[in-house]
Coordinates of C-alpha atoms (C1' of nucleotides) in Angstrom, one line a residue:
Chain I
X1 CA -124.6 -0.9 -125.2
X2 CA -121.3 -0.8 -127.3
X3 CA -118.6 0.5 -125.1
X4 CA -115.4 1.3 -126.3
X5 CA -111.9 2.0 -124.6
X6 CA -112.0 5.4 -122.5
X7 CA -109.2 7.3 -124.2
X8 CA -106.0 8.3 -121.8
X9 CA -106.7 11.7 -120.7
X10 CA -110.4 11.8 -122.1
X11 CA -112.7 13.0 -119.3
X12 CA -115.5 11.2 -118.1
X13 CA -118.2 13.7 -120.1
X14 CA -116.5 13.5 -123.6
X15 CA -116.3 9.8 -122.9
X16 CA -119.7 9.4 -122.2
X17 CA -120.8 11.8 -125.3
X18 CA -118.8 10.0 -127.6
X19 CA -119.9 6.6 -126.5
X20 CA -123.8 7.8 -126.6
X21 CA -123.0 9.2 -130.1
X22 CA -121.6 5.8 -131.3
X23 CA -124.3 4.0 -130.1
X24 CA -127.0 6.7 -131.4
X25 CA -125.6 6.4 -134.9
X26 CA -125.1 2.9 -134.8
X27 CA -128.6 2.0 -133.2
X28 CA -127.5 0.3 -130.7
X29 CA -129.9 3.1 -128.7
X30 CA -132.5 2.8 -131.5
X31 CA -134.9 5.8 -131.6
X32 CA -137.3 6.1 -129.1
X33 CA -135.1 4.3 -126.9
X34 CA -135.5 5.3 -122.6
X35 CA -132.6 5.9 -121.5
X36 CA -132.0 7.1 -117.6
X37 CA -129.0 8.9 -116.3
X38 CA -128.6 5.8 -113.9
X39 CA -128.8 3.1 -116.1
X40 CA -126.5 4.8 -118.9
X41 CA -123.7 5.6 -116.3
X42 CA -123.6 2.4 -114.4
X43 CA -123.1 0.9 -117.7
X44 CA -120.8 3.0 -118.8
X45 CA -118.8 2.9 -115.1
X46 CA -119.4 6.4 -114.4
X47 CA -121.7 8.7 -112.0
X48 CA -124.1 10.8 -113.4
X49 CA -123.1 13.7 -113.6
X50 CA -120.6 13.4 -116.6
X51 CA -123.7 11.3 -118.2
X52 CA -126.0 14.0 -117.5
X53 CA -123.8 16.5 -119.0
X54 CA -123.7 14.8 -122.0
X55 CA -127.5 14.2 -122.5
X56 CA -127.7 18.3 -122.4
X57 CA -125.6 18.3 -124.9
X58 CA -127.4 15.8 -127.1
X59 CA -130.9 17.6 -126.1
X60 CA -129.2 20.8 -127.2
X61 CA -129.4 19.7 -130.8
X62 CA -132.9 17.5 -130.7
X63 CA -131.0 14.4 -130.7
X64 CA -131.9 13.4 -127.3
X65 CA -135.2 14.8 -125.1
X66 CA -135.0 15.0 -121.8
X67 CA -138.0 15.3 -119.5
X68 CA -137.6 16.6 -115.5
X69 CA -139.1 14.0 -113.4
X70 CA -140.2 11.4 -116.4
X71 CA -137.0 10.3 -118.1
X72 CA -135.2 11.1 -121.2
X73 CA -135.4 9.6 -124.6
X74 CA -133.6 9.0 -128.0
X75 CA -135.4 11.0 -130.2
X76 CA -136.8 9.2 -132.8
X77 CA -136.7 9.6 -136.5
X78 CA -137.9 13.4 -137.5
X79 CA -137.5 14.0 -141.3
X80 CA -138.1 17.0 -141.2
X81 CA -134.6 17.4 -138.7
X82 CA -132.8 15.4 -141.2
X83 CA -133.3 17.9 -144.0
X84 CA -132.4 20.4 -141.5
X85 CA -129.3 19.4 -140.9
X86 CA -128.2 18.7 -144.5
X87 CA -129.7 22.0 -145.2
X88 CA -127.1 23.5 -142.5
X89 CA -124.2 21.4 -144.0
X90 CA -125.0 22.2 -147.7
X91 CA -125.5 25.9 -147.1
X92 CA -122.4 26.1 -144.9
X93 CA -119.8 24.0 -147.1
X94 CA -120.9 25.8 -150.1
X95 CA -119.8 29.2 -148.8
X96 CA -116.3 27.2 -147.2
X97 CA -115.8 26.3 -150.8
X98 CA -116.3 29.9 -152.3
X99 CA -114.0 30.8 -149.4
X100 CA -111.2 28.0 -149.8
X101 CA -111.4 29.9 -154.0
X102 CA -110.7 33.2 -152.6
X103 CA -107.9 31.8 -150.1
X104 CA -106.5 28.4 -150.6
X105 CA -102.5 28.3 -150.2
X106 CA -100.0 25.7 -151.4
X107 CA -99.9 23.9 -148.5
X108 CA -103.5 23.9 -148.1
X109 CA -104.4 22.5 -151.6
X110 CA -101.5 19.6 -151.1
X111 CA -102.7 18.6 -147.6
X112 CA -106.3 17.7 -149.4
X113 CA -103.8 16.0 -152.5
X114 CA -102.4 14.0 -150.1
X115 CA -105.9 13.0 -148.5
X116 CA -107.0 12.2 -151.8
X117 CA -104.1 10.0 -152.6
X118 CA -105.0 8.3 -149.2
X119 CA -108.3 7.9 -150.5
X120 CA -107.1 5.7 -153.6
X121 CA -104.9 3.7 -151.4
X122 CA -107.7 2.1 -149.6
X123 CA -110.0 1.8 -152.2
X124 CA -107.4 -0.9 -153.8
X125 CA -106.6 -1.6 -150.4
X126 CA -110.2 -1.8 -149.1
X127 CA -110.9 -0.4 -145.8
X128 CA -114.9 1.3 -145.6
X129 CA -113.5 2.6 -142.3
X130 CA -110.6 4.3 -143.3
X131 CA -112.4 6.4 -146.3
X132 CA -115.1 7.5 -144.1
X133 CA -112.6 8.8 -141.9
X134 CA -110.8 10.4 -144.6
X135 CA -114.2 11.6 -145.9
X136 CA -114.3 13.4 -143.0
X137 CA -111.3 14.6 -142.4
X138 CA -111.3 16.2 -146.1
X139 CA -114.3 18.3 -144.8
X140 CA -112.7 19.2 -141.8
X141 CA -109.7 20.0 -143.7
X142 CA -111.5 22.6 -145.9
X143 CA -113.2 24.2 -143.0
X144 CA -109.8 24.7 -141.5
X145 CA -107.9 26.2 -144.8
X146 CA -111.0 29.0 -144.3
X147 CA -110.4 29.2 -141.0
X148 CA -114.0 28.3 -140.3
X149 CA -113.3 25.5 -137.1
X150 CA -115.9 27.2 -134.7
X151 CA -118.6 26.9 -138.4
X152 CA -117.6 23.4 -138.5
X153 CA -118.3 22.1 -135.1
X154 CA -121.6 24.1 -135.3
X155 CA -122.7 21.9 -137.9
X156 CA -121.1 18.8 -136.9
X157 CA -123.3 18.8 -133.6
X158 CA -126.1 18.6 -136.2
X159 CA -124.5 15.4 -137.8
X160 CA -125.6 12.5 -135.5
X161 CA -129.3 13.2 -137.4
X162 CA -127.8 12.3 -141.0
X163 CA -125.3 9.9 -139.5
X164 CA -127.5 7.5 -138.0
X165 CA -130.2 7.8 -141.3
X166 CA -127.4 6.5 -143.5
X167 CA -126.3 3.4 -140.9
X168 CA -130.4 2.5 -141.6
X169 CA -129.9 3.0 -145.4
X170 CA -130.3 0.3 -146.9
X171 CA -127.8 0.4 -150.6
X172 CA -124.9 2.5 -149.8
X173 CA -123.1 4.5 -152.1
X174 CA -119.6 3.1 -154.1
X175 CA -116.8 4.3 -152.2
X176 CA -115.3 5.6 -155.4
X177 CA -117.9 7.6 -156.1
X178 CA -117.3 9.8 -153.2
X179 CA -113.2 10.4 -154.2
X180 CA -114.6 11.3 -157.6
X181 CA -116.1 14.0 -155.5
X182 CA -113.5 15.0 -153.7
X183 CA -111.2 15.5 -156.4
X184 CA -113.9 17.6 -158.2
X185 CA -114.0 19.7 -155.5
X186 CA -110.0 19.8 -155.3
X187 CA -110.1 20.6 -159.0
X188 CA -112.1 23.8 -159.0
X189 CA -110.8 25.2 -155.7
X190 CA -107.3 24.9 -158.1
X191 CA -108.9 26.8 -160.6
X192 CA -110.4 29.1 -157.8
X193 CA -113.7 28.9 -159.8
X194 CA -116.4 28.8 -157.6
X195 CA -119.5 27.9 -159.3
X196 CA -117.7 25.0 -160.1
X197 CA -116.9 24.3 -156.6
X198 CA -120.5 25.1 -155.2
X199 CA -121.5 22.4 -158.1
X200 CA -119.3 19.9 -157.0
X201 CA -119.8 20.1 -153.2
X202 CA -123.1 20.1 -153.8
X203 CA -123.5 16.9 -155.7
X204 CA -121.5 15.0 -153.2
X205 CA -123.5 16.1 -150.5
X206 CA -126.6 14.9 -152.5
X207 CA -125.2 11.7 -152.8
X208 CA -126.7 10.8 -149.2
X209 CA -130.1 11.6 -150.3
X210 CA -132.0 9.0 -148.4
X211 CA -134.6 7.2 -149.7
X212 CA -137.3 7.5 -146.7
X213 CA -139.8 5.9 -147.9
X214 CA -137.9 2.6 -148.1
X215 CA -136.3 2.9 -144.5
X216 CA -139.6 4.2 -143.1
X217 CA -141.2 0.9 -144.3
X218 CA -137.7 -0.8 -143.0
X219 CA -138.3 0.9 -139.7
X220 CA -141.8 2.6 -138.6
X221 CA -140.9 2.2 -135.1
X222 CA -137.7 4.5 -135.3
X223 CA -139.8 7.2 -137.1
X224 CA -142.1 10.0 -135.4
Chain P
X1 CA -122.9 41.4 -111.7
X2 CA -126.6 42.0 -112.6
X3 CA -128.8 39.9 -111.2
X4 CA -132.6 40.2 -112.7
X5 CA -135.4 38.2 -111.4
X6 CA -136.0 34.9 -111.9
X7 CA -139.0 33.5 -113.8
X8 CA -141.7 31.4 -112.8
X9 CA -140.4 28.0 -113.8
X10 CA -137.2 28.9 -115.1
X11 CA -135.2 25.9 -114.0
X12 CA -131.8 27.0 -112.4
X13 CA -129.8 26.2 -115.6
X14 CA -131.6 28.2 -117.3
X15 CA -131.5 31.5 -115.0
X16 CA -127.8 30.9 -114.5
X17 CA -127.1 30.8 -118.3
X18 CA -129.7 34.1 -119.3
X19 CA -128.2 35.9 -116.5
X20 CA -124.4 35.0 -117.6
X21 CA -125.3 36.1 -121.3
X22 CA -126.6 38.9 -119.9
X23 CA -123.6 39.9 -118.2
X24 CA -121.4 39.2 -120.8
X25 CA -122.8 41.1 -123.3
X26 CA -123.3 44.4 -120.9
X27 CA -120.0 43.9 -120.5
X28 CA -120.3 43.4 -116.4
X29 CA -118.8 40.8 -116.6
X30 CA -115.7 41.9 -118.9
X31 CA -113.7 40.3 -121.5
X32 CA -111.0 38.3 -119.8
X33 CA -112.7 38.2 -116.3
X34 CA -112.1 35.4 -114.0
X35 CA -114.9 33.4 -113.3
X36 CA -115.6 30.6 -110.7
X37 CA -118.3 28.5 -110.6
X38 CA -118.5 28.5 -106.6
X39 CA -118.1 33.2 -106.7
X40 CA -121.0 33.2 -109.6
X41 CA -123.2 29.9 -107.6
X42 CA -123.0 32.5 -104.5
X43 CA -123.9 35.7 -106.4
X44 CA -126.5 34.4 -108.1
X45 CA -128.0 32.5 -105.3
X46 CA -127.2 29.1 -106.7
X47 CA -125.6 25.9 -106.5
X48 CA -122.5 25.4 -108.5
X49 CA -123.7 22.5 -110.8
X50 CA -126.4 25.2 -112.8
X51 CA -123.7 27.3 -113.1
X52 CA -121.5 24.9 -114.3
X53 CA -124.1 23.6 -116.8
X54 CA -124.4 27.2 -118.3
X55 CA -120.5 27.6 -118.3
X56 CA -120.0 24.3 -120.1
X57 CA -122.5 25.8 -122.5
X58 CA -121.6 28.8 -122.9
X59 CA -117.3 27.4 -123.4
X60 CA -118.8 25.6 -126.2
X61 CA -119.6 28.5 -128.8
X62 CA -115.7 29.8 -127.1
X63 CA -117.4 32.9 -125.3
X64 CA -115.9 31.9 -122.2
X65 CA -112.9 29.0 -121.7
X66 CA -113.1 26.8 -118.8
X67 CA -109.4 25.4 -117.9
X68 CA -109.8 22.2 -115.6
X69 CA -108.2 22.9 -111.7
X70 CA -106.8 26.2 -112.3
X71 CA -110.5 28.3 -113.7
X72 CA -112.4 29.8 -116.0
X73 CA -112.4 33.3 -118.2
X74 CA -114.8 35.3 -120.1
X75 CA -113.3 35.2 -123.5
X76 CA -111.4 37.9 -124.5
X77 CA -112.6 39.0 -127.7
X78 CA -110.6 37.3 -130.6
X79 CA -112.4 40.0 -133.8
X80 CA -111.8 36.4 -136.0
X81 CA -114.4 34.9 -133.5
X82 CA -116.9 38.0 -134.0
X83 CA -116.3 37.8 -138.3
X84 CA -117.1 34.1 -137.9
X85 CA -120.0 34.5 -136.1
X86 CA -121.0 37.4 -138.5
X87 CA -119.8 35.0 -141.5
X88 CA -122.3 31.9 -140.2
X89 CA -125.4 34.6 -139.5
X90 CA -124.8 36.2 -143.7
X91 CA -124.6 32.8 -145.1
X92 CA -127.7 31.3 -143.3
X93 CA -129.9 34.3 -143.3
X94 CA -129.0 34.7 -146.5
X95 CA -130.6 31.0 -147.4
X96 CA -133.4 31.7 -145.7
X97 CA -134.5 34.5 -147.0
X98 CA -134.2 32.7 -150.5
X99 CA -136.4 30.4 -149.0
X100 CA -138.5 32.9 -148.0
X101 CA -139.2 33.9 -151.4
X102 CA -140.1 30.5 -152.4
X103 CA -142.1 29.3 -150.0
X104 CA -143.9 31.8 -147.6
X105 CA -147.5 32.4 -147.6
X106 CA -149.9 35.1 -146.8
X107 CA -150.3 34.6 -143.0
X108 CA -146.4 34.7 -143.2
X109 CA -146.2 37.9 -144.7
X110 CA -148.8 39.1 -142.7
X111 CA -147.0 38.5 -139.3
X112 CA -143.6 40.2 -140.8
X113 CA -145.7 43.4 -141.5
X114 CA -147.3 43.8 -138.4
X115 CA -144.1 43.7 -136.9
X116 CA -142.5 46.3 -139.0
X117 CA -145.6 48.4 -138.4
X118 CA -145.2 47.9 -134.6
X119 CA -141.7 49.0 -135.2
X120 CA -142.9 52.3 -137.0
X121 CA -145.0 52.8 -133.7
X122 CA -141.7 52.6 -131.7
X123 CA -140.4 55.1 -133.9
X124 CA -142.6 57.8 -133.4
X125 CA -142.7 56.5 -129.9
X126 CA -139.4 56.3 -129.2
X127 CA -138.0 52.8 -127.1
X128 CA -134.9 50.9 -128.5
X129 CA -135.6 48.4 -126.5
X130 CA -138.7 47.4 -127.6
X131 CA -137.0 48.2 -131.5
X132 CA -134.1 45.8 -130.4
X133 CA -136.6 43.1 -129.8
X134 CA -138.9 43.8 -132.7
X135 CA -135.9 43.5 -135.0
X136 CA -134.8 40.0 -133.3
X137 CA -138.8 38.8 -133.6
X138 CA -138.3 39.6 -137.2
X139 CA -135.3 37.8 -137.8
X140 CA -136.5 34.6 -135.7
X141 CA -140.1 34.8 -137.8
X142 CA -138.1 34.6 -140.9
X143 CA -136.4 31.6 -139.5
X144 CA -139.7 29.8 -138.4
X145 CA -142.0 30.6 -141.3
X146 CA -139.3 28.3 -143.5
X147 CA -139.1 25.3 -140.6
X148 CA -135.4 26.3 -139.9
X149 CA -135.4 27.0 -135.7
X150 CA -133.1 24.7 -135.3
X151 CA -130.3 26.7 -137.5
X152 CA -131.8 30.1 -135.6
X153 CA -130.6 28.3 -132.0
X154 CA -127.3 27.4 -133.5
X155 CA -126.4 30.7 -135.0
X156 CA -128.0 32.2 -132.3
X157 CA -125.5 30.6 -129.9
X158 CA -122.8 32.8 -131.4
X159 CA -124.5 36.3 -131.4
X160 CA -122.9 36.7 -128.2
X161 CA -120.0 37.6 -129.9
X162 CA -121.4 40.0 -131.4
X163 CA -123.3 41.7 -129.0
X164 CA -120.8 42.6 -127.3
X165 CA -119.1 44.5 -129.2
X166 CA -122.0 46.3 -130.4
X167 CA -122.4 47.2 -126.7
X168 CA -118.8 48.4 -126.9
X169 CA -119.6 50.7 -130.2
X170 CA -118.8 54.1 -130.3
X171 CA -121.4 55.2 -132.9
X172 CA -125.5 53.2 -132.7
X173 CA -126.9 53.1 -135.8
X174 CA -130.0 54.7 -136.5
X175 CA -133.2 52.6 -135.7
X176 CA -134.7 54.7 -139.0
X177 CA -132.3 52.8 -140.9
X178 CA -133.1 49.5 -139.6
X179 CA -136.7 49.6 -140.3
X180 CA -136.1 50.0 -143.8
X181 CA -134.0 47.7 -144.0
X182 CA -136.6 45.3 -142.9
X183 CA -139.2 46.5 -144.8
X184 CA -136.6 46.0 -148.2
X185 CA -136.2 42.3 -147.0
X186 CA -140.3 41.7 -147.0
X187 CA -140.8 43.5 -149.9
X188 CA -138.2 41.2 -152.1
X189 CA -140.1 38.4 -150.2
X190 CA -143.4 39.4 -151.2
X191 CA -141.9 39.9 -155.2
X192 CA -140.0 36.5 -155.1
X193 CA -137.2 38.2 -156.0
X194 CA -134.2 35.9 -154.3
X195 CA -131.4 38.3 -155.3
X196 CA -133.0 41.3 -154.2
X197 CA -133.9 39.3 -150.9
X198 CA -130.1 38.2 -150.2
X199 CA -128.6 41.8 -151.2
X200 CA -131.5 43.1 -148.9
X201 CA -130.7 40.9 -145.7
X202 CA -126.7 41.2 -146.7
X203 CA -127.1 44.9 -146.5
X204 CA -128.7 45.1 -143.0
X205 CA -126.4 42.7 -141.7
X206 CA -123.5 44.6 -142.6
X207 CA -124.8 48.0 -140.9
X208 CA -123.4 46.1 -137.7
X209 CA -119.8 46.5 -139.4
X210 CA -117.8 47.6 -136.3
X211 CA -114.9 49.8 -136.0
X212 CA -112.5 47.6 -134.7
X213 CA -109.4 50.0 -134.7
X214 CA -111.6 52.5 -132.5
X215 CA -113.0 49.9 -130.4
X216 CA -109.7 48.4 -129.3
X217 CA -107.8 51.7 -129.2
X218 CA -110.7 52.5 -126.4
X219 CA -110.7 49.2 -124.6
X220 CA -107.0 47.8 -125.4
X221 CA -107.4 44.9 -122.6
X222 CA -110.7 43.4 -123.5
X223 CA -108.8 42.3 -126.9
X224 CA -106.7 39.0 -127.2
Chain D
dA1 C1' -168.3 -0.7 -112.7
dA2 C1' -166.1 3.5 -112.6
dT3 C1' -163.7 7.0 -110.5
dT4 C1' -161.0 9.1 -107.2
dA5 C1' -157.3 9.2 -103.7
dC6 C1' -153.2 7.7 -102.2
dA7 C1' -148.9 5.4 -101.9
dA8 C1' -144.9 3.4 -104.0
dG9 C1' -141.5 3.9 -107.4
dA10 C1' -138.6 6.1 -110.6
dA11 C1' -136.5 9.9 -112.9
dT12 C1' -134.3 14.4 -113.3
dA13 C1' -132.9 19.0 -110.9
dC14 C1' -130.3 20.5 -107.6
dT15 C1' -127.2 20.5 -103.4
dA16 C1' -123.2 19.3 -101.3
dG17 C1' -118.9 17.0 -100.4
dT18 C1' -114.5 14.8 -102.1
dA19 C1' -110.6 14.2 -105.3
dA20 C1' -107.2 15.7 -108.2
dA21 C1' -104.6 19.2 -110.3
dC22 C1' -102.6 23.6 -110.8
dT23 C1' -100.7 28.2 -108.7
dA24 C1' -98.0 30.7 -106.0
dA25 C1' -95.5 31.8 -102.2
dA26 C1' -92.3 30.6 -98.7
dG27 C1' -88.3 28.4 -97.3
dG28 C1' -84.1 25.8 -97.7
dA29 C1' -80.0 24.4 -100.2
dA30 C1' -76.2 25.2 -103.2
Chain K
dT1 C1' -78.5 35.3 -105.1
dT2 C1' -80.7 31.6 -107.5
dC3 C1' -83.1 27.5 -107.9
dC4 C1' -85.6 23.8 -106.3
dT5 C1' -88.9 21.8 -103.0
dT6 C1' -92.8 22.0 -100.4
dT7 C1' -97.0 23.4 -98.8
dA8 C1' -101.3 25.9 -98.5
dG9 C1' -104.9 27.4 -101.1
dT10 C1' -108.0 27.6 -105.1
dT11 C1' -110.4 25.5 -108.9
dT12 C1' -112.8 22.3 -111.7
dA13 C1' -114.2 17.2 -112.3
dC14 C1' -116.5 13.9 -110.4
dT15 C1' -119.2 11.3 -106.8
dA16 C1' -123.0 10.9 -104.0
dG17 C1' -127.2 12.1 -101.6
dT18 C1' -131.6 14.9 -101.3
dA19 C1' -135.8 17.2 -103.2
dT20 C1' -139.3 17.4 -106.3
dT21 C1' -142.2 15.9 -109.7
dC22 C1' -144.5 12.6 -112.5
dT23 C1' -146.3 7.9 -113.3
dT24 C1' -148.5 3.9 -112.2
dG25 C1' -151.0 0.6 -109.6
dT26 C1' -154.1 -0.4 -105.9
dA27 C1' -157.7 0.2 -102.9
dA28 C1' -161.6 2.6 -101.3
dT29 C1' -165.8 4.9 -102.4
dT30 C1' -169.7 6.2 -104.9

DNA sequence: AATTACAAGAATACTAGTAAACTAAAGGAA
DNA sequence: TTCCTTTAGTTTACTAGTATTCTTGTAATT
């Protein structure tokens, strides 16, 4: 397993969750993987509690299954979850959009400028890492202008399902692309017009359409 | 605190986290209580580690906040919590019922009548307890017949929010009224008609519009 | 040969004890 | 008096051990 450095401060729980995540959406615990609380925390130089604690979680939002007495499980590929989750996302960031419209301030509409501008930098600059993290953070960013954190977390427990999809896809989408996208969504949220907005939120978010059939052939094992 | 019985095969967690919901939302256990895991372990006839386990759960959706070494508190209520709860259970009910309209089938249909009908029965016969669970079946079915159970458990995880202060309401709202609201929802669902369907479901979700001004002047402390 | 019974092993659920951190009150010094 | 220090007590975080349940392999029996 991929273990990184244990954050000062970080507790031994959101340690192991964010280690299990990593390794979940990287494969690195490929679905249908056994995984025991004794095995995960010796590896990860913990007792198993804080490991245990964390598998909840995950089993909370079908990503792990955990069975008394038998042992617990990544849960393998279900489509059907998948499309659940970017149902949950689509839905949700639509209405944040309509919201950011209705609400967006000054400051709120140059803190997703400046992200943007970010975003250029390292596409001349390249560095994947640093857009996706900006990609994210833009998303964030408009669930905060709304004042929607507690909605975003929500659906960011459901994001390991898409997450680890995409890592399996097999032509990934231009980085450009994506801050073509973002400044759509920018631009209508200026003009506080919100069909606009829904549109262009929308057809990011349909930019990680998977193509299934292509990483189920890739993959059968990981799918159910 | 109320303790109710425990169920065949409940697993500890499990009882420790119903019976905290419970609490919370009969307002037992009040907004801004203290809470520690080793006073609730005792009363409940536990261990602490369930307890913790439903604590941790229940911090997550911020209806109680667990502070390391010092303790933990029921949430008091924060009424942008409760609007953002209401917010996330508009916007995905209101995709699902579009759904709905697309995609349910006769058996579908069938199962949401005869539980309007059994609500009509609990009309005549009077029991708003069976009526509170009827309209929660209905909702869930709505849920299930478009393969979306997942996004029931995680809006579901906020309601707590809101029942509480529906417990803390001045004036109920007449069960009459809710039945009809449901039967407007399936009968948009049965004519396709999406718009009708979300104004419909909109419509009874906002009969659970709260006084907040009367609420708070009544119970000043249990507000942030 | 097939099936049942049993024992060994492994895994989670739960219990219990320790560690670390924070609170608050008491007491001493300026 | 006021402020700082210390100490006792309480709480959660974590560690560790026990109980229970399920699986699997083996041996005995039919």
């Amino acid at each position: 397993m991929h273990i990184t450095e244990r954050f000062a401060k970080e507790t031994a729980r959101d340690f192991a969750l964010r280690t299990l995540k990593h390794n979940i959406i990287i494969l690195e615990l490929a679905p249908g993987s056994l995984v025991s609380e004794n095995e995960l925390a010796s590896e990860m130089g913990l007792s198993r509690t804080p490991v245990r604690e964390a598998l909840i979680e995950l089993s909370r939002a079908q990503i792990v299954e955990v069975y008394p007495q038998k042992g617990s499980v990544v849960s393998k590929i279900d489509y059907h979850m998948v499309e659940e989750a970017r149902f949950i996302r689509v839905v949700l960031e639509k209405a944040i959009v309509e919201l950011a419209c209705e609400c967006a301030l000054e400051d709120d509409l140059s803190l997703l400028e400046k992200n943007i501008k970010l975003q250029e930098f390292y596409i001349q600059n390249p560095s994947p890492d640093k857009l996706l993290e900006l990609d994210n953070e833009f998303h964030l960013d408009l669930f905060k202008m709304v004042h929607k954190i507690q909605t975003y977390y929500l659906m960011d427990s459901m994001m390991v399902h898409f997450d680890r999809v995409r890592s399996m896809s097999l032509h990934t989408i231009k980085d450009i692309k994506i801050v073509e996208d973002h400044k759509a969504v920018l631009e209508a949220i200026k003009n506080k017009n919100k069909d606009q907005a829904k549109q262009a939120i929308t057809k990011h978010l349909s930019r990680y359409i998977i193509d299934k059939d292509e990483i189920q052939k890739e993959y059968p094992d990981y799918f159910k």
